[in-house]
XYZ file of C-alpha atoms in Angstrom:
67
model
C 36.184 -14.166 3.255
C 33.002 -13.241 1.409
C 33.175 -13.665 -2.343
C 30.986 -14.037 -5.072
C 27.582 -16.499 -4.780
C 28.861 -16.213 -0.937
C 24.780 -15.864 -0.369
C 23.795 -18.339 -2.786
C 22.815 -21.497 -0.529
C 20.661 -19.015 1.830
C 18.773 -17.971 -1.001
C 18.035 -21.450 -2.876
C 16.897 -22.644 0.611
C 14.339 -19.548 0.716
C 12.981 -20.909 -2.548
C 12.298 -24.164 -1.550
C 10.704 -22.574 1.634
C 8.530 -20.616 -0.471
C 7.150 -23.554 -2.160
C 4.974 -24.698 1.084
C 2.812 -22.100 0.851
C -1.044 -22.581 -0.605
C -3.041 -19.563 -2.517
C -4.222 -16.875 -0.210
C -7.852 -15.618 -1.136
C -8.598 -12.065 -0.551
C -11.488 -10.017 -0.850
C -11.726 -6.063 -0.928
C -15.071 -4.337 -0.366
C -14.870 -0.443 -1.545
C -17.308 1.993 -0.407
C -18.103 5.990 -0.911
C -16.318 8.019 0.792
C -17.749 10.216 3.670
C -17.574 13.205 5.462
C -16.042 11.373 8.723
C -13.196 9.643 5.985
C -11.458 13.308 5.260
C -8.881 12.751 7.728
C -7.875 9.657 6.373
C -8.002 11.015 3.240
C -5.934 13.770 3.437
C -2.836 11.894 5.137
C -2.839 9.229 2.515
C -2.682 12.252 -0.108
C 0.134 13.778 1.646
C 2.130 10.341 2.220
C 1.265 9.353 -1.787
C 3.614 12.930 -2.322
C 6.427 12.623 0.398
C 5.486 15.582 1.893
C 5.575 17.682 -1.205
C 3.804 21.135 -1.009
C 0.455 20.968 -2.213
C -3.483 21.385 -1.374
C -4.112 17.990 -0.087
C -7.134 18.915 2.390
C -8.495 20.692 -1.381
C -7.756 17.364 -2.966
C -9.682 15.404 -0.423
C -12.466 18.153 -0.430
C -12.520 17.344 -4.122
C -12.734 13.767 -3.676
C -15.357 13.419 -0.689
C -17.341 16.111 -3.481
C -17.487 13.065 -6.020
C -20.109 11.058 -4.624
């Protein structure tokens, strides 16, 4: 039977797993975008939305115009 806290030892023991674990380092370089990015562009546009009706190859157009 499953009651209250029933999960409670599985997630103390995923703290103290989580306590190994060092600082991860991460570095980003950001560019211009180009021509050849509009693709790329334009899908993460229309994923940002859910697939809401809207102009996203304009939008990318728009953005690509920028630089």
């Amino acid at each position: 039977m499953v009651g209250p806290g029933a999960g409670q030892d599985e997630e103390e023991e995923d703290d103290d797993e989580g306590s190994d674990f060092d600082e991860l380092q991460v570095d980003f370089d950001f560019v211009n975008p180009k021509e050849a990015d509009f693709h790329g562009i334009k899908l993460f546009l229309k994923n940002l939305l859910d697939g809401a009706e809207w102009d996203s190859s304009g939008v990318a157009d728009l953005i690509l115009e920028q630089v």
